[in-house]
């Protein structure tokens, strides 16, 4: 770990500065009280051996105070020994419980901060990081590695450093020459640390990457379990998992082996120093240069010194381990958020908890927030749009001079695979932002809206339904406040999913499994549509969201949708002939450009790209072949 990593950690302490201050003050008090206990033990031995004339001023003061209560010097030391021992126990219990509590709070902060940053990232980020890798960074890197180090690890080093200083001061007061013998192993220990640092970094980095691969394979297998079973690939998947699990085992063994070797070297070298002290100290007792009590106290301190020295060694090892985890979390932060305006001031030095940066509040718009803003859907305009990304060479995805949608108008986007339809509609909720140009809603740049205000106006149904391992109700409500059962049932009825829900064993409380695994493709799409409709948004964006429905079900769905369309601005990505005949205008896209525009009748009369696509899909429906879902590469 370097200075930058510690500064990264320090920003999380701001929320709990009072607890941190308590630990900073109480730790040296505990060490100071604790370190005096062996000294009293030595005074007691010397007093019982008749060496009371060698007592220091502090010891004489304790003896005099005890005499006032009718205690002998030995009894006074024993009583003080007991009181100090009890005090150190209380100090210790208080410090340990506080540090444990702080560990848990910091773990929560790390995870909340990382998760809220993840939600601001764009598609490029999620192409770079696999799901299993992100899960590992959010769980294992935080809980197993970083949270303990961030409080207990650092404060154990603080405690160990203060303890070593106090112990060495006591040892010097007893016998300076013997103290020099004790310090003999220190240069060797320091050399071991600096020589082993890079090896530890490499071992722990390899371990965390292997854990990420295991999680990624598990996530992919669980999500695709139906495909695995359909193709009878259980054995192949098991073999693949065995390979990554073995790689993780080997990486973990290598890391543990290196840690064990270093810890053992620390202990053995220090124990060798203890042996030297025993021989040298014993010789000085025989020569009457030390009393028995002083020798016993000195050995007590030497043995005690093992524990803070061990803590220092542990810190040096754990700091390498935690440094790897910090770098893995900072990797997430270094990639800028896709949405910038609306997240002012959010950078690597901020802690993002509860979506505060995203919304300036709870991040949960109330039901009907979009509808309440106006009775008619707003006008939408795309002007001089250029958008692309750097992949294998520069590829332009969108290049649109002008596309305007009037208030309350329903338009359809039509085009072949890869035409850029999905990318275009993703500009409205700011899933992605333009490289050049302007996207406006009601005459206002979408980048000037508060992000929560913007998205509360929109009801967006993507081409691939995104569902969560939760109940039907929670997938529709999606954390938004004030949505009643009546409103949920209305949305389900419009989306033609109410009858299905009524047949479920627990109705709205039915669990749908990971990514809606318990539902069919058509049910997933209709549930996703109900989620978009439930807040009565002013703008509806439906991205090929009925591709898994049969023609009859889709026709009934559109009949109900058209009843609620008036007064709303709607963008539909679709190729269904029946739907295309109903919309106000159609925009035909090819290679990121709008190549045709007009009503259905106007475009059919032109016998161009639209007419070709329309006839193709009309023929598919007549012969009973389901049209393929149109998936842009997004």
XYZ file of C-alpha atoms in Angstrom:
634
model
C 0.000 0.000 0.000
C 1.149 3.524 -0.770
C 0.202 6.986 0.454
C -2.540 7.290 -2.161
C -4.199 4.101 -0.880
C -4.240 5.399 2.704
C -5.748 8.692 1.532
C -8.412 6.675 -0.285
C -9.219 4.915 2.995
C -9.204 8.149 5.002
C -12.244 9.554 3.187
C -14.397 6.779 4.668
C -13.447 7.789 8.216
C -15.172 11.182 7.932
C -18.576 9.683 8.677
C -17.278 8.132 11.927
C -14.684 10.671 13.027
C -15.916 10.484 16.660
C -15.261 6.728 16.827
C -11.861 7.184 15.205
C -10.964 9.889 17.751
C -12.080 7.596 20.591
C -9.776 4.824 19.335
C -6.884 7.249 18.835
C -7.148 8.466 22.450
C -8.031 5.211 24.222
C -5.406 3.013 22.562
C -2.343 4.710 24.151
C -4.128 4.855 27.532
C -4.684 1.105 27.350
C -1.055 0.479 26.382
C 0.247 2.729 29.157
C -1.792 0.966 31.854
C -1.050 -2.454 30.409
C 2.712 -1.997 30.245
C 3.004 -1.138 33.961
C 1.551 -4.496 35.100
C 4.795 -6.545 34.657
C 6.751 -3.832 36.486
C 4.526 -4.305 39.539
C 5.027 -8.038 39.216
C 8.801 -7.510 39.466
C 8.454 -5.187 42.449
C 6.405 -7.847 44.233
C 9.071 -10.507 43.629
C 11.904 -8.260 44.826
C 9.962 -7.272 47.938
C 9.273 -10.913 48.800
C 12.979 -11.704 48.215
C 14.050 -8.953 50.597
C 15.288 -6.600 47.875
C 12.921 -3.789 48.841
C 15.768 -1.285 48.993
C 16.021 -1.405 45.180
C 12.482 -0.116 44.642
C 11.907 2.977 42.497
C 10.073 6.110 43.574
C 6.788 4.904 42.037
C 7.054 1.562 43.847
C 7.785 3.279 47.163
C 4.770 5.543 46.663
C 2.549 2.482 46.114
C 3.993 0.806 49.208
C 3.443 3.931 51.315
C -0.154 4.268 50.090
C -0.809 0.602 50.931
C 0.674 1.076 54.385
C -2.058 3.622 55.051
C -4.568 0.780 54.614
C -2.556 -1.583 56.800
C -1.034 -3.486 53.849
C 2.525 -4.731 53.546
C 4.492 -3.605 50.460
C 3.959 -7.035 48.822
C 0.221 -6.835 49.493
C 0.113 -3.267 48.126
C 1.782 -4.375 44.905
C -0.537 -7.376 44.607
C -3.638 -5.200 45.106
C -2.408 -2.634 42.564
C -1.543 -5.502 40.204
C -5.136 -6.761 40.481
C -6.671 -3.305 39.905
C -4.492 -2.596 36.886
C -5.212 -6.054 35.462
C -8.968 -5.473 35.813
C -8.648 -2.044 34.202
C -6.716 -3.404 31.239
C -9.401 -6.071 30.718
C -12.118 -3.376 30.573
C -9.969 -1.245 28.257
C -9.302 -4.244 26.020
C -12.966 -5.308 25.786
C -14.001 -1.750 24.969
C -11.372 -1.327 22.258
C -12.052 -4.716 20.650
C -15.825 -4.239 20.489
C -15.449 -0.720 19.090
C -13.033 -1.883 16.420
C -15.308 -4.794 15.477
C -18.274 -2.411 15.156
C -16.193 -0.052 13.044
C -15.111 -2.934 10.787
C -18.761 -3.720 10.030
C -19.653 -0.086 9.352
C -16.687 0.384 7.034
C -17.573 -2.815 5.176
C -21.055 -1.398 4.616
C -19.608 1.921 3.425
C -17.132 0.287 1.027
C -19.838 -1.873 -0.504
C -22.407 0.927 -0.769
C -19.871 3.264 -2.342
C -18.737 0.672 -4.893
C -22.298 -0.359 -5.775
C -23.533 3.200 -6.262
C -20.567 3.933 -8.500
C -21.296 0.803 -10.532
C -24.802 2.058 -11.296
C -23.343 5.150 -13.007
C -21.209 3.195 -15.470
C -21.984 2.747 -19.139
C -22.006 -0.305 -21.439
C -18.266 -0.120 -22.139
C -17.539 -0.640 -18.443
C -19.604 -3.829 -18.259
C -17.966 -5.168 -21.405
C -14.602 -4.764 -19.686
C -15.548 -6.320 -16.320
C -17.247 -9.715 -16.106
C -20.160 -10.101 -13.695
C -18.322 -12.626 -11.512
C -15.339 -10.295 -11.267
C -17.532 -7.422 -10.070
C -19.263 -9.697 -7.543
C -15.851 -10.706 -6.164
C -14.751 -7.088 -5.831
C -17.994 -6.250 -4.000
C -17.864 -9.245 -1.643
C -14.544 -10.996 -1.120
C -12.322 -7.941 -1.632
C -14.458 -5.882 0.755
C -15.493 -8.350 3.462
C -12.575 -10.764 3.622
C -9.690 -8.421 2.915
C -10.366 -4.731 3.309
C -12.912 -4.137 6.087
C -10.773 -5.779 8.821
C -7.627 -4.009 7.698
C -9.285 -0.572 7.426
C -9.948 -0.384 11.177
C -8.650 -3.339 13.195
C -5.533 -3.740 11.064
C -4.516 -0.090 11.215
C -5.356 0.351 14.900
C -3.580 -2.876 15.823
C -0.484 -1.399 14.203
C -1.102 1.828 16.138
C -1.504 -0.166 19.357
C 1.556 -2.290 18.572
C 3.726 0.759 17.825
C 2.751 2.489 21.076
C 3.119 -0.784 22.979
C 6.613 -1.345 21.578
C 7.661 2.192 22.553
C 6.346 1.790 26.109
C 7.853 -1.695 26.505
C 11.245 -0.620 25.153
C 11.193 2.395 27.502
C 10.546 0.061 30.457
C 13.272 -2.333 29.301
C 15.756 0.535 28.975
C 14.909 1.656 32.510
C 15.775 -1.861 33.759
C 18.936 -2.612 31.720
C 20.003 -0.676 28.580
C 22.639 -3.248 27.551
C 20.224 -6.151 27.735
C 17.759 -4.117 25.661
C 20.357 -3.852 22.872
C 20.598 -7.667 22.774
C 16.818 -7.786 22.336
C 16.939 -5.435 19.318
C 19.390 -7.707 17.493
C 16.828 -9.495 15.245
C 15.131 -6.259 14.058
C 17.355 -5.624 10.973
C 16.690 -9.177 9.760
C 12.923 -8.719 10.166
C 12.984 -5.443 8.225
C 14.982 -7.085 5.426
C 12.444 -9.929 5.192
C 9.581 -7.459 4.830
C 11.110 -5.485 1.984
C 12.265 -8.601 0.117
C 8.873 -10.329 0.383
C 6.600 -7.397 -0.545
C 6.471 -7.927 -4.320
C 6.001 -11.682 -3.915
C 3.009 -11.129 -1.623
C 1.456 -8.609 -4.036
C 1.696 -11.070 -6.919
C 0.268 -13.966 -4.885
C -2.747 -11.993 -3.644
C -3.464 -10.440 -7.024
C -3.497 -13.916 -8.608
C -5.771 -15.176 -5.818
C -8.361 -12.418 -6.263
C -8.409 -12.916 -10.034
C -8.952 -16.661 -9.583
C -11.875 -15.983 -7.208
C -13.381 -13.669 -9.837
C -13.142 -16.398 -12.485
C -14.895 -18.923 -10.231
C -17.739 -16.498 -9.521
C -18.065 -15.647 -13.201
C -18.345 -19.306 -14.245
C -20.941 -19.971 -11.529
C -23.009 -16.927 -12.488
C -23.009 -17.860 -16.176
C -23.923 -21.484 -15.435
C -26.805 -20.593 -13.097
C -28.211 -18.072 -15.565
C -27.929 -20.456 -18.511
C -29.018 -23.608 -16.663
C -31.866 -24.241 -19.122
C -29.511 -24.133 -22.094
C -26.991 -26.335 -20.284
C -29.663 -28.971 -19.670
C -31.192 -28.642 -23.142
C -27.833 -29.457 -24.747
C -26.899 -32.057 -22.094
C -23.724 -30.118 -21.260
C -23.769 -30.740 -17.510
C -20.515 -32.721 -17.600
C -18.761 -30.099 -19.714
C -19.838 -27.318 -17.350
C -18.758 -29.376 -14.342
C -15.348 -29.922 -15.934
C -15.020 -26.195 -16.648
C -15.899 -25.369 -13.053
C -13.401 -27.958 -11.793
C -10.644 -26.235 -13.768
C -11.300 -22.760 -12.391
C -11.867 -24.140 -8.870
C -8.514 -25.947 -9.018
C -6.854 -22.750 -10.223
C -8.356 -20.900 -7.259
C -7.184 -23.644 -4.881
C -3.639 -23.446 -6.258
C -3.618 -19.643 -6.004
C -4.922 -19.782 -2.433
C -2.351 -22.403 -1.414
C 0.432 -20.296 -2.933
C -0.732 -17.187 -1.051
C -1.154 -19.031 2.264
C 2.216 -20.738 1.848
C 3.983 -17.414 1.335
C 2.159 -15.822 4.292
C 2.940 -18.788 6.554
C 6.629 -18.727 5.646
C 6.912 -15.020 6.434
C 4.966 -15.323 9.709
C 7.108 -18.292 10.759
C 10.328 -16.432 9.990
C 9.143 -13.491 12.077
C 8.342 -15.770 15.023
C 11.471 -17.947 14.850
C 13.836 -15.001 14.541
C 12.182 -13.218 17.442
C 12.199 -16.347 19.610
C 15.915 -16.626 18.895
C 16.268 -13.135 20.371
C 14.407 -14.293 23.501
C 16.911 -17.133 23.963
C 19.788 -14.637 23.756
C 18.127 -12.495 26.442
C 17.695 -15.496 28.750
C 21.387 -16.367 28.627
C 22.645 -12.771 28.854
C 20.131 -11.817 31.561
C 20.831 -14.917 33.608
C 24.542 -14.095 33.552
C 23.854 -10.546 34.818
C 21.673 -11.893 37.668
C 24.491 -14.230 38.723
C 26.855 -11.246 38.676
C 24.361 -9.317 40.891
C 23.948 -6.686 38.177
C 20.193 -7.439 38.023
C 17.711 -8.496 40.690
C 15.511 -11.546 40.211
C 12.454 -9.287 40.028
C 14.054 -7.111 37.345
C 15.058 -10.188 35.342
C 11.525 -11.617 35.610
C 10.080 -8.275 34.534
C 12.513 -8.019 31.624
C 11.653 -11.518 30.376
C 7.975 -10.653 30.777
C 8.512 -7.614 28.523
C 10.501 -9.599 25.968
C 7.725 -12.194 25.747
C 5.129 -9.426 25.542
C 7.125 -7.764 22.790
C 6.478 -10.820 20.624
C 2.772 -9.926 20.324
C 3.101 -6.342 19.038
C 5.961 -7.469 16.803
C 3.677 -10.187 15.458
C 0.974 -7.530 14.893
C 3.479 -5.437 12.956
C 4.348 -8.462 10.829
C 0.663 -9.216 10.290
C 0.055 -5.611 9.298
C 2.832 -5.720 6.755
C 1.370 -8.895 5.227
C -2.260 -7.723 5.388
C -1.358 -4.311 3.985
C -0.129 -6.039 0.834
C -3.298 -8.098 0.661
C -5.552 -5.094 1.281
C -3.563 -2.966 -1.137
C -4.497 -5.384 -3.917
C -8.175 -5.133 -2.904
C -8.036 -1.324 -2.795
C -6.559 -1.222 -6.277
C -9.330 -3.526 -7.517
C -11.993 -1.219 -6.040
C -10.262 1.877 -7.379
C -10.277 0.287 -10.837
C -14.058 0.738 -10.713
C -13.734 4.389 -9.705
C -11.140 5.339 -12.300
C -13.475 4.626 -15.206
C -15.664 7.748 -15.460
C -19.415 7.577 -14.991
C -21.427 7.489 -18.194
C -23.777 10.128 -16.752
C -21.830 13.240 -15.813
C -24.146 16.203 -15.379
C -26.486 15.343 -12.539
C -23.525 13.763 -10.688
C -21.614 16.997 -10.105
C -18.714 16.712 -7.722
C -18.592 12.927 -7.714
C -15.016 11.751 -8.038
C -12.651 9.217 -6.548
C -12.465 11.175 -3.279
C -16.213 11.085 -2.579
C -18.165 8.387 -0.774
C -21.387 7.574 -2.627
C -23.997 6.060 -0.307
C -27.712 5.634 -0.879
C -27.612 7.201 -4.333
C -27.260 10.674 -2.834
C -25.111 11.885 -5.703
C -27.445 10.413 -8.214
C -30.570 12.166 -7.077
C -29.824 14.530 -4.283
C -32.373 12.600 -2.265
C -33.687 9.098 -1.908
C -33.369 8.211 -5.551
C -36.897 6.758 -5.513
C -39.424 8.849 -7.439
C -43.015 8.542 -6.391
C -45.640 6.831 -8.452
C -47.036 9.009 -11.155
C -44.111 11.413 -10.987
C -43.804 11.382 -14.758
C -47.486 11.821 -15.437
C -47.863 14.671 -12.998
C -45.404 16.840 -14.880
C -47.853 17.490 -17.723
C -50.960 16.164 -19.435
C -49.331 15.831 -22.859
C -46.115 14.009 -23.624
C -43.252 16.404 -24.412
C -41.701 17.031 -27.795
C -38.398 15.231 -28.401
C -35.581 16.243 -30.742
C -32.284 14.707 -31.849
C -30.045 17.277 -33.560
C -26.659 16.692 -35.252
C -26.127 13.463 -33.320
C -22.803 11.676 -33.560
C -22.075 8.712 -31.345
C -19.576 5.859 -31.512
C -16.945 3.960 -29.581
C -13.360 2.836 -29.893
C -13.186 -0.867 -30.510
C -11.114 -2.519 -33.190
C -10.781 0.797 -34.978
C -13.240 3.662 -34.730
C -16.826 2.763 -35.595
C -19.613 5.306 -35.869
C -22.885 3.968 -34.497
C -25.128 7.021 -34.938
C -24.877 9.920 -37.378
C -28.233 11.722 -37.435
C -28.768 15.281 -38.686
C -32.264 15.759 -37.327
C -35.108 13.691 -35.886
C -38.066 15.465 -34.275
C -41.059 13.970 -32.483
C -44.070 16.178 -31.766
C -45.893 16.390 -28.437
C -48.008 13.286 -27.857
C -46.861 11.659 -31.112
C -46.303 7.915 -31.475
C -43.429 7.030 -33.795
C -41.781 3.759 -34.802
C -38.100 3.110 -35.473
C -37.521 0.471 -38.136
C -34.287 -0.973 -39.457
C -32.303 -4.117 -39.940
C -30.005 -5.629 -37.305
C -27.254 -3.203 -36.271
C -28.992 -0.114 -37.668
C -28.606 1.739 -34.348
C -32.220 1.798 -33.139
C -31.452 0.673 -29.576
C -28.525 3.081 -29.280
C -30.803 5.941 -30.355
C -33.513 5.312 -27.741
C -30.811 4.775 -25.086
C -29.835 8.428 -25.512
C -33.090 9.578 -23.891
C -32.647 8.000 -20.400
C -28.908 8.678 -20.744
C -27.886 5.067 -20.673
C -25.295 6.498 -23.075
C -24.452 10.101 -23.988
C -23.749 11.574 -27.406
C -20.230 12.416 -28.537
C -21.602 15.420 -30.416
C -25.007 16.974 -30.865
C -28.074 17.642 -28.768
C -30.904 15.501 -27.392
C -33.805 17.503 -25.964
C -37.064 16.728 -24.194
C -39.555 19.611 -24.026
C -36.851 21.856 -25.488
C -34.363 21.113 -22.695
C -31.070 19.259 -23.058
C -31.386 15.864 -21.359
C -27.993 16.483 -19.742
C -29.421 19.511 -17.923
C -32.124 17.490 -16.176
C -31.591 16.031 -12.736
C -31.108 12.376 -13.598
C -33.990 11.216 -11.380
C -36.342 13.850 -12.803
C -35.394 12.826 -16.338
C -35.914 9.123 -15.842
C -39.155 9.565 -13.910
C -40.641 11.016 -17.123
C -39.698 7.917 -19.104
C -41.160 4.436 -19.200
C -38.445 2.311 -20.802
C -38.832 -1.333 -21.797
C -35.561 -2.752 -23.225
C -35.430 -5.466 -25.856
C -34.001 -7.913 -23.311
C -36.240 -7.865 -20.189
C -34.246 -7.191 -17.039
C -35.859 -8.868 -14.034
C -34.642 -9.520 -10.508
C -34.752 -12.462 -8.129
C -37.735 -11.112 -6.231
C -41.532 -11.140 -6.218
C -43.748 -10.037 -9.091
C -44.823 -7.039 -6.995
C -41.292 -5.868 -6.234
C -40.237 -6.250 -9.858
C -43.033 -3.871 -10.839
C -42.728 -1.389 -7.964
C -38.922 -1.418 -8.218
C -38.386 0.641 -5.058
C -40.653 3.520 -6.138
C -42.888 5.005 -3.462
C -46.665 5.285 -3.427
C -47.638 2.564 -5.908
C -50.905 0.924 -4.843
C -52.141 -2.583 -5.639
C -54.829 -1.015 -7.841
C -52.168 0.747 -9.899
C -50.154 -2.497 -10.175
C -53.213 -4.436 -11.356
C -53.987 -1.683 -13.886
C -50.466 -1.942 -15.337
C -50.682 -5.749 -15.402
C -54.033 -5.605 -17.187
C -52.723 -3.194 -19.829
C -49.684 -5.428 -20.416
C -51.913 -8.544 -20.697
C -50.150 -10.175 -17.740
C -52.856 -9.941 -15.062
C -54.454 -13.305 -15.883
C -51.064 -15.022 -15.649
C -50.394 -13.482 -12.231
C -53.811 -14.554 -10.954
C -52.898 -18.148 -11.822
C -49.613 -17.981 -9.904
C -49.756 -19.787 -6.521
C -49.005 -16.615 -4.526
C -50.145 -13.971 -6.989
C -48.116 -10.771 -6.733
C -45.947 -12.340 -4.007
C -44.726 -15.131 -6.306
C -40.923 -15.323 -6.575
C -39.827 -15.327 -10.217
C -36.264 -16.637 -9.766
C -32.944 -15.229 -10.914
C -33.522 -12.981 -13.951
C -37.099 -14.259 -14.131
C -36.042 -17.861 -14.646
C -39.516 -19.119 -13.645
C -41.211 -17.118 -16.432
C -41.494 -17.685 -20.169
C -40.003 -15.210 -22.634
C -43.372 -13.573 -23.301
C -44.177 -13.314 -19.593
C -40.844 -11.606 -18.951
C -41.584 -9.019 -21.632
C -45.086 -8.304 -20.342
C -43.862 -7.981 -16.737
C -41.168 -5.569 -17.899
C -43.842 -3.562 -19.741
C -46.026 -3.420 -16.604
C -43.067 -1.977 -14.679
C -42.771 0.832 -17.242
C -46.510 1.594 -17.304
C -47.195 1.607 -13.562
C -45.996 5.209 -13.030
C -47.920 6.513 -16.076
C -44.830 8.042 -17.702
C -45.119 10.950 -20.140
C -42.765 9.231 -22.593
C -42.931 5.524 -23.468
C -39.897 3.823 -25.007
C -40.660 0.275 -26.142
C -37.620 -1.398 -27.667
C -38.851 -4.475 -29.534
C -40.486 -5.532 -26.279
C -43.053 -7.913 -27.831
C -40.742 -10.080 -29.934
C -41.456 -13.190 -27.804
C -45.266 -12.861 -28.069
C -47.440 -14.643 -30.589
C -49.296 -12.442 -33.079
C -52.694 -12.715 -31.351
C -51.385 -11.875 -27.866
C -49.393 -8.989 -29.275
C -52.438 -7.642 -31.126
C -54.491 -7.674 -27.924
C -51.623 -6.010 -26.090
C -51.351 -3.203 -28.630
C -55.111 -2.698 -28.578
C -54.899 -1.956 -24.847
C -51.710 0.070 -25.205
C -53.251 2.342 -27.819
C -56.008 3.153 -25.351
C -53.433 4.691 -22.995
C -51.118 6.103 -25.695
C -53.080 9.337 -26.414
C -51.448 12.234 -24.633
C -48.114 10.436 -24.340
C -45.086 10.626 -26.559
C -44.096 7.109 -27.596
C -41.062 5.653 -29.364
C -41.483 2.079 -30.563
C -38.754 -0.125 -31.965
C -40.748 -2.743 -33.837
C -41.242 -4.521 -37.159
C -44.700 -5.940 -36.522
C -46.912 -4.950 -39.502
C -50.049 -4.459 -37.410
C -48.228 -2.104 -35.037
C -46.542 -0.141 -37.820
C -49.905 0.618 -39.415
C -51.106 2.243 -36.173
C -48.283 4.703 -35.441
C -48.287 8.378 -36.470
C -44.908 8.348 -38.222
C -42.107 5.924 -39.015
C -38.350 6.536 -39.155
C -36.273 3.997 -41.071
C -32.653 3.595 -39.948
C -29.661 2.078 -41.713
C -26.048 2.112 -40.499
C -26.823 4.712 -37.849
C -28.614 7.134 -40.180
C -32.267 7.958 -40.808
C -32.754 7.038 -44.468
C -36.558 7.320 -44.706
C -39.323 9.000 -42.740
C -43.075 9.395 -43.097
C -46.376 7.647 -42.466
C -46.933 3.995 -43.260
C -48.825 4.803 -46.466
C -46.222 7.319 -47.629
C -43.336 4.911 -47.112
C -45.131 1.999 -48.737
C -45.804 4.172 -51.772
C -42.098 4.950 -51.994
C -41.163 1.258 -52.374
C -37.882 1.804 -50.555
C -36.139 0.228 -47.543
C -39.252 0.388 -45.371
C -41.448 -1.371 -47.921
C -38.853 -4.145 -48.236
C -38.681 -4.698 -44.458
C -42.463 -4.505 -44.085
C -43.123 -7.109 -46.776
C -40.485 -9.413 -45.267
C -42.132 -9.395 -41.844
C -45.635 -9.544 -43.273
C -44.672 -12.691 -45.166
C -43.178 -14.220 -41.999
C -46.441 -13.694 -40.137
C -48.496 -15.191 -42.943
C -46.437 -18.388 -43.014
C -46.485 -18.542 -39.193
C -42.765 -17.927 -38.687
C -41.962 -15.803 -35.661
C -39.925 -12.753 -36.677
C -36.465 -12.678 -35.121
C -35.845 -10.254 -32.296
C -33.888 -7.244 -33.487
C -30.806 -6.937 -31.278
C -28.450 -4.076 -31.870
C -24.992 -4.643 -30.454
C -25.276 -2.726 -27.207
